Amino acid sequence: MLAQGNSISAQIFPDINEIFEPLLTEGKIYYLAYYRVNQRNKIYRPVANKFAISFTRWTKVEEYLEPPSSFPSYVYTLKSFNEFPSLVDKKDSFIGTISVL
């Protein structure tokens, strides 16, 4: 059962990237085993969670072949355009805009 409203980021450090790069494809969902959960970097937090998953040399990855259709593809937080000035020079998140013409 999926819990809604939760997200966590993951990181793979450069020294083990070559292990996982051929195993992972953007847009797919994976089961993970043997990973670490650490406090998130204080400078950059791509999602509103103070923890992050860190892959290790022993992390096991298995593709989840039949994920539920309700599993989210993306996690984001919308900000109003009026909030943008207060976010200038802050490094804790990535800010982008979406416009409709």
GROMACS .gro file of N, CA and C in nm:
model
  303
    1MET      N    1   0.085  -0.118   0.000
    1MET     CA    2   0.000   0.000   0.000
    1MET      C    3   0.089   0.124   0.000
    2LEU      N    4   0.057   0.219  -0.083
    2LEU     CA    5   0.136   0.342  -0.091
    2LEU      C    6   0.082   0.447   0.004
    3ALA      N    7   0.172   0.513   0.072
    3ALA     CA    8   0.132   0.626   0.155
    3ALA      C    9   0.140   0.750   0.068
    4GLN      N   10   0.040   0.832   0.072
    4GLN     CA   11   0.040   0.951  -0.011
    4GLN      C   12   0.098   1.068   0.066
    5GLY      N   13   0.162   1.159  -0.008
    5GLY     CA   14   0.215   1.279   0.053
    5GLY      C   15   0.357   1.264   0.105
    6ASN      N   16   0.424   1.154   0.075
    6ASN     CA   17   0.561   1.133   0.121
    6ASN      C   18   0.655   1.128   0.003
    7SER      N   19   0.775   1.178   0.023
    7SER     CA   20   0.877   1.172  -0.081
    7SER      C   21   1.014   1.169  -0.014
    8ILE      N   22   1.112   1.115  -0.085
    8ILE     CA   23   1.249   1.113  -0.035
    8ILE      C   24   1.340   1.118  -0.157
    9SER      N   25   1.450   1.187  -0.145
    9SER     CA   26   1.546   1.193  -0.255
    9SER      C   27   1.650   1.084  -0.236
   10ALA      N   28   1.723   1.056  -0.342
   10ALA     CA   29   1.828   0.954  -0.336
   10ALA      C   30   1.953   1.009  -0.404
   11GLN      N   31   2.067   0.960  -0.359
   11GLN     CA   32   2.192   1.004  -0.419
   11GLN      C   33   2.286   0.887  -0.437
   12ILE      N   34   2.364   0.895  -0.545
   12ILE     CA   35   2.467   0.796  -0.572
   12ILE      C   36   2.596   0.874  -0.587
   13PHE      N   37   2.692   0.846  -0.502
   13PHE     CA   38   2.818   0.920  -0.508
   13PHE      C   39   2.902   0.876  -0.628
   14PRO      N   40   2.985   0.966  -0.681
   14PRO     CA   41   3.059   0.936  -0.805
   14PRO      C   42   3.142   0.809  -0.801
   15ASP      N   43   3.198   0.771  -0.687
   15ASP     CA   44   3.285   0.653  -0.684
   15ASP      C   45   3.212   0.521  -0.710
   16ILE      N   46   3.078   0.520  -0.698
   16ILE     CA   47   3.003   0.397  -0.728
   16ILE      C   48   2.900   0.417  -0.840
   17ASN      N   49   2.903   0.531  -0.904
   17ASN     CA   50   2.808   0.560  -1.010
   17ASN      C   51   2.814   0.456  -1.122
   18GLU      N   52   2.933   0.410  -1.157
   18GLU     CA   53   2.946   0.314  -1.267
   18GLU      C   54   2.874   0.182  -1.238
   19ILE      N   55   2.853   0.149  -1.112
   19ILE     CA   56   2.780   0.027  -1.075
   19ILE      C   57   2.632   0.040  -1.111
   20PHE      N   58   2.574   0.158  -1.081
   20PHE     CA   59   2.429   0.174  -1.092
   20PHE      C   60   2.381   0.239  -1.221
   21GLU      N   61   2.466   0.311  -1.290
   21GLU     CA   62   2.423   0.381  -1.411
   21GLU      C   63   2.358   0.287  -1.513
   22PRO      N   64   2.411   0.168  -1.540
   22PRO     CA   65   2.346   0.079  -1.637
   22PRO      C   66   2.218   0.013  -1.583
   23LEU      N   67   2.195   0.019  -1.453
   23LEU     CA   68   2.079  -0.049  -1.393
   23LEU      C   69   1.956   0.039  -1.378
   24LEU      N   70   1.974   0.171  -1.384
   24LEU     CA   71   1.865   0.264  -1.354
   24LEU      C   72   1.825   0.343  -1.477
   25THR      N   73   1.694   0.358  -1.496
   25THR     CA   74   1.639   0.436  -1.607
   25THR      C   75   1.536   0.532  -1.550
   26GLU      N   76   1.547   0.658  -1.588
   26GLU     CA   77   1.452   0.758  -1.542
   26GLU      C   78   1.311   0.718  -1.581
   27GLY      N   79   1.217   0.736  -1.490
   27GLY     CA   80   1.078   0.704  -1.517
   27GLY      C   81   1.036   0.564  -1.473
   28LYS      N   82   1.132   0.482  -1.433
   28LYS     CA   83   1.099   0.348  -1.385
   28LYS      C   84   1.100   0.347  -1.232
   29ILE      N   85   1.040   0.245  -1.174
   29ILE     CA   86   1.029   0.233  -1.029
   29ILE      C   87   1.107   0.110  -0.987
   30TYR      N   88   1.178   0.119  -0.874
   30TYR     CA   89   1.266   0.011  -0.831
   30TYR      C   90   1.244  -0.023  -0.684
   31TYR      N   91   1.264  -0.151  -0.654
   31TYR     CA   92   1.278  -0.195  -0.516
   31TYR      C   93   1.426  -0.175  -0.481
   32LEU      N   94   1.453  -0.126  -0.361
   32LEU     CA   95   1.590  -0.109  -0.317
   32LEU      C   96   1.611  -0.187  -0.187
   33ALA      N   97   1.730  -0.243  -0.172
   33ALA     CA   98   1.768  -0.309  -0.048
   33ALA      C   99   1.913  -0.273  -0.018
   34TYR      N  100   1.949  -0.273   0.107
   34TYR     CA  101   2.087  -0.246   0.150
   34TYR      C  102   2.134  -0.106   0.112
   35TYR      N  103   2.060  -0.008   0.155
   35TYR     CA  104   2.097   0.132   0.133
   35TYR      C  105   2.099   0.203   0.268
   36ARG      N  106   2.151   0.323   0.269
   36ARG     CA  107   2.155   0.402   0.392
   36ARG      C  108   2.053   0.514   0.384
   37VAL      N  109   2.000   0.551   0.499
   37VAL     CA  110   1.916   0.669   0.509
   37VAL      C  111   1.990   0.767   0.598
   38ASN      N  112   2.023   0.883   0.542
   38ASN     CA  113   2.099   0.985   0.613
   38ASN      C  114   2.019   1.113   0.622
   39GLN      N  115   2.064   1.202   0.711
   39GLN     CA  116   2.007   1.336   0.713
   39GLN      C  117   2.047   1.404   0.583
   40ARG      N  118   1.954   1.477   0.524
   40ARG     CA  119   1.975   1.544   0.396
   40ARG      C  120   2.072   1.659   0.410
   41ASN      N  121   2.143   1.686   0.304
   41ASN     CA  122   2.232   1.800   0.295
   41ASN      C  123   2.155   1.928   0.331
   42LYS      N  124   2.211   2.013   0.412
   42LYS     CA  125   2.143   2.134   0.456
   42LYS      C  126   2.135   2.241   0.348
   43ILE      N  127   2.218   2.229   0.245
   43ILE     CA  128   2.219   2.331   0.141
   43ILE      C  129   2.114   2.306   0.035
   44TYR      N  130   2.097   2.181  -0.006
   44TYR     CA  131   2.003   2.150  -0.115
   44TYR      C  132   1.910   2.039  -0.074
   45ARG      N  133   1.780   2.067  -0.077
   45ARG     CA  134   1.677   1.967  -0.046
   45ARG      C  135   1.574   1.966  -0.159
   46PRO      N  136   1.587   1.874  -0.253
   46PRO     CA  137   1.494   1.874  -0.366
   46PRO      C  138   1.351   1.838  -0.329
   47VAL      N  139   1.329   1.772  -0.216
   47VAL     CA  140   1.194   1.743  -0.167
   47VAL      C  141   1.189   1.780  -0.019
   48ALA      N  142   1.069   1.797   0.031
   48ALA     CA  143   1.050   1.839   0.170
   48ALA      C  144   1.062   1.718   0.264
   49ASN      N  145   1.179   1.666   0.277
   49ASN     CA  146   1.207   1.556   0.368
   49ASN      C  147   1.348   1.577   0.420
   50LYS      N  148   1.369   1.564   0.550
   50LYS     CA  149   1.502   1.589   0.605
   50LYS      C  150   1.596   1.470   0.588
   51PHE      N  151   1.545   1.362   0.527
   51PHE     CA  152   1.627   1.244   0.505
   51PHE      C  153   1.646   1.217   0.356
   52ALA      N  154   1.751   1.141   0.324
   52ALA     CA  155   1.779   1.102   0.185
   52ALA      C  156   1.833   0.959   0.184
   53ILE      N  157   1.807   0.890   0.076
   53ILE     CA  158   1.862   0.756   0.055
   53ILE      C  159   1.999   0.771  -0.010
   54SER      N  160   2.097   0.698   0.041
   54SER     CA  161   2.230   0.693  -0.020
   54SER      C  162   2.258   0.549  -0.062
   55PHE      N  163   2.289   0.533  -0.189
   55PHE     CA  164   2.326   0.401  -0.240
   55PHE      C  165   2.465   0.366  -0.187
   56THR      N  166   2.489   0.236  -0.163
   56THR     CA  167   2.621   0.188  -0.124
   56THR      C  168   2.664   0.082  -0.225
   57ARG      N  169   2.785   0.034  -0.212
   57ARG     CA  170   2.833  -0.073  -0.301
   57ARG      C  171   2.746  -0.198  -0.289
   58TRP      N  172   2.678  -0.215  -0.178
   58TRP     CA  173   2.599  -0.335  -0.151
   58TRP      C  174   2.450  -0.317  -0.182
   59THR      N  175   2.411  -0.199  -0.227
   59THR     CA  176   2.271  -0.174  -0.259
   59THR      C  177   2.226  -0.267  -0.371
   60LYS      N  178   2.111  -0.328  -0.353
   60LYS     CA  179   2.050  -0.414  -0.455
   60LYS      C  180   1.935  -0.338  -0.518
   61VAL      N  181   1.924  -0.349  -0.650
   61VAL     CA  182   1.822  -0.278  -0.728
   61VAL      C  183   1.744  -0.379  -0.810
   62GLU      N  184   1.611  -0.372  -0.801
   62GLU     CA  185   1.526  -0.459  -0.881
   62GLU      C  186   1.410  -0.376  -0.935
   63GLU      N  187   1.389  -0.380  -1.064
   63GLU     CA  188   1.280  -0.303  -1.125
   63GLU      C  189   1.144  -0.356  -1.079
   64TYR      N  190   1.056  -0.265  -1.045
   64TYR     CA  191   0.918  -0.298  -1.006
   64TYR      C  192   0.838  -0.298  -1.136
   65LEU      N  193   0.805  -0.415  -1.187
   65LEU     CA  194   0.748  -0.428  -1.321
   65LEU      C  195   0.602  -0.388  -1.332
   66GLU      N  196   0.525  -0.399  -1.225
   66GLU     CA  197   0.383  -0.365  -1.232
   66GLU      C  198   0.344  -0.268  -1.121
   67PRO      N  199   0.397  -0.145  -1.127
   67PRO     CA  200   0.362  -0.048  -1.021
   67PRO      C  201   0.217  -0.006  -1.034
   68PRO      N  202   0.156   0.034  -0.924
   68PRO     CA  203   0.018   0.082  -0.931
   68PRO      C  204   0.010   0.210  -1.012
   69SER      N  205  -0.099   0.229  -1.080
   69SER     CA  206  -0.115   0.348  -1.164
   69SER      C  207  -0.115   0.476  -1.082
   70SER      N  208  -0.141   0.466  -0.951
   70SER     CA  209  -0.143   0.583  -0.865
   70SER      C  210  -0.004   0.625  -0.818
   71PHE      N  211   0.100   0.548  -0.852
   71PHE     CA  212   0.235   0.583  -0.808
   71PHE      C  213   0.278   0.711  -0.879
   72PRO      N  214   0.323   0.814  -0.804
   72PRO     CA  215   0.353   0.943  -0.867
   72PRO      C  216   0.478   0.938  -0.956
   73SER      N  217   0.472   1.009  -1.067
   73SER     CA  218   0.588   1.020  -1.156
   73SER      C  219   0.682   1.131  -1.111
   74TYR      N  220   0.627   1.236  -1.055
   74TYR     CA  221   0.705   1.351  -1.012
   74TYR      C  222   0.651   1.402  -0.879
   75VAL      N  223   0.739   1.462  -0.801
   75VAL     CA  224   0.700   1.525  -0.676
   75VAL      C  225   0.747   1.670  -0.683
   76TYR      N  226   0.660   1.761  -0.652
   76TYR     CA  227   0.695   1.903  -0.657
   76TYR      C  228   0.607   1.981  -0.562
   77THR      N  229   0.650   2.103  -0.534
   77THR     CA  230   0.573   2.194  -0.451
   77THR      C  231   0.554   2.322  -0.530
   78LEU      N  232   0.431   2.362  -0.548
   78LEU     CA  233   0.403   2.484  -0.622
   78LEU      C  234   0.417   2.605  -0.532
   79LYS      N  235   0.475   2.711  -0.586
   79LYS     CA  236   0.486   2.839  -0.518
   79LYS      C  237   0.414   2.943  -0.603
   80SER      N  238   0.357   3.041  -0.537
   80SER     CA  239   0.294   3.148  -0.614
   80SER      C  240   0.402   3.239  -0.670
   81PHE      N  241   0.371   3.305  -0.779
   81PHE     CA  242   0.467   3.396  -0.841
   81PHE      C  243   0.510   3.505  -0.743
   82ASN      N  244   0.422   3.545  -0.654
   82ASN     CA  245   0.453   3.649  -0.555
   82ASN      C  246   0.559   3.604  -0.454
   83GLU      N  247   0.578   3.473  -0.438
   83GLU     CA  248   0.678   3.422  -0.344
   83GLU      C  249   0.819   3.419  -0.403
   84PHE      N  250   0.832   3.431  -0.535
   84PHE     CA  251   0.963   3.421  -0.599
   84PHE      C  252   1.067   3.518  -0.545
   85PRO      N  253   1.035   3.646  -0.524
   85PRO     CA  254   1.139   3.737  -0.473
   85PRO      C  255   1.201   3.690  -0.342
   86SER      N  256   1.124   3.628  -0.254
   86SER     CA  257   1.179   3.582  -0.126
   86SER      C  258   1.269   3.460  -0.142
   87LEU      N  259   1.268   3.395  -0.260
   87LEU     CA  260   1.346   3.274  -0.284
   87LEU      C  261   1.479   3.302  -0.354
   88VAL      N  262   1.502   3.427  -0.394
   88VAL     CA  263   1.626   3.463  -0.463
   88VAL      C  264   1.745   3.436  -0.372
   89ASP      N  265   1.849   3.377  -0.427
   89ASP     CA  266   1.974   3.343  -0.358
   89ASP      C  267   1.960   3.234  -0.251
   90LYS      N  268   1.848   3.168  -0.244
   90LYS     CA  269   1.833   3.055  -0.153
   90LYS      C  270   1.877   2.930  -0.230
   91LYS      N  271   1.954   2.845  -0.164
   91LYS     CA  272   2.009   2.727  -0.231
   91LYS      C  273   1.946   2.597  -0.185
   92ASP      N  274   1.836   2.604  -0.113
   92ASP     CA  275   1.778   2.481  -0.058
   92ASP      C  276   1.682   2.410  -0.153
   93SER      N  277   1.655   2.470  -0.270
   93SER     CA  278   1.566   2.405  -0.365
   93SER      C  279   1.591   2.462  -0.504
   94PHE      N  280   1.537   2.391  -0.602
   94PHE     CA  281   1.545   2.436  -0.742
   94PHE      C  282   1.415   2.507  -0.773
   95ILE      N  283   1.425   2.625  -0.831
   95ILE     CA  284   1.307   2.703  -0.864
   95ILE      C  285   1.297   2.712  -1.017
   96GLY      N  286   1.180   2.683  -1.069
   96GLY     CA  287   1.154   2.695  -1.211
   96GLY      C  288   1.016   2.753  -1.230
   97THR      N  289   0.986   2.789  -1.353
   97THR     CA  290   0.853   2.844  -1.381
   97THR      C  291   0.785   2.764  -1.490
   98ILE      N  292   0.656   2.761  -1.485
   98ILE     CA  293   0.573   2.699  -1.588
   98ILE      C  294   0.478   2.807  -1.636
   99SER      N  295   0.468   2.822  -1.766
   99SER     CA  296   0.378   2.925  -1.816
   99SER      C  297   0.288   2.867  -1.924
  100VAL      N  298   0.175   2.926  -1.939
  100VAL     CA  299   0.079   2.887  -2.043
  100VAL      C  300   0.058   3.008  -2.130
  101LEU      N  301   0.080   2.990  -2.258
  101LEU     CA  302   0.061   3.102  -2.352
  101LEU      C  303  -0.069   3.089  -2.426
   0.00000   0.00000   0.00000
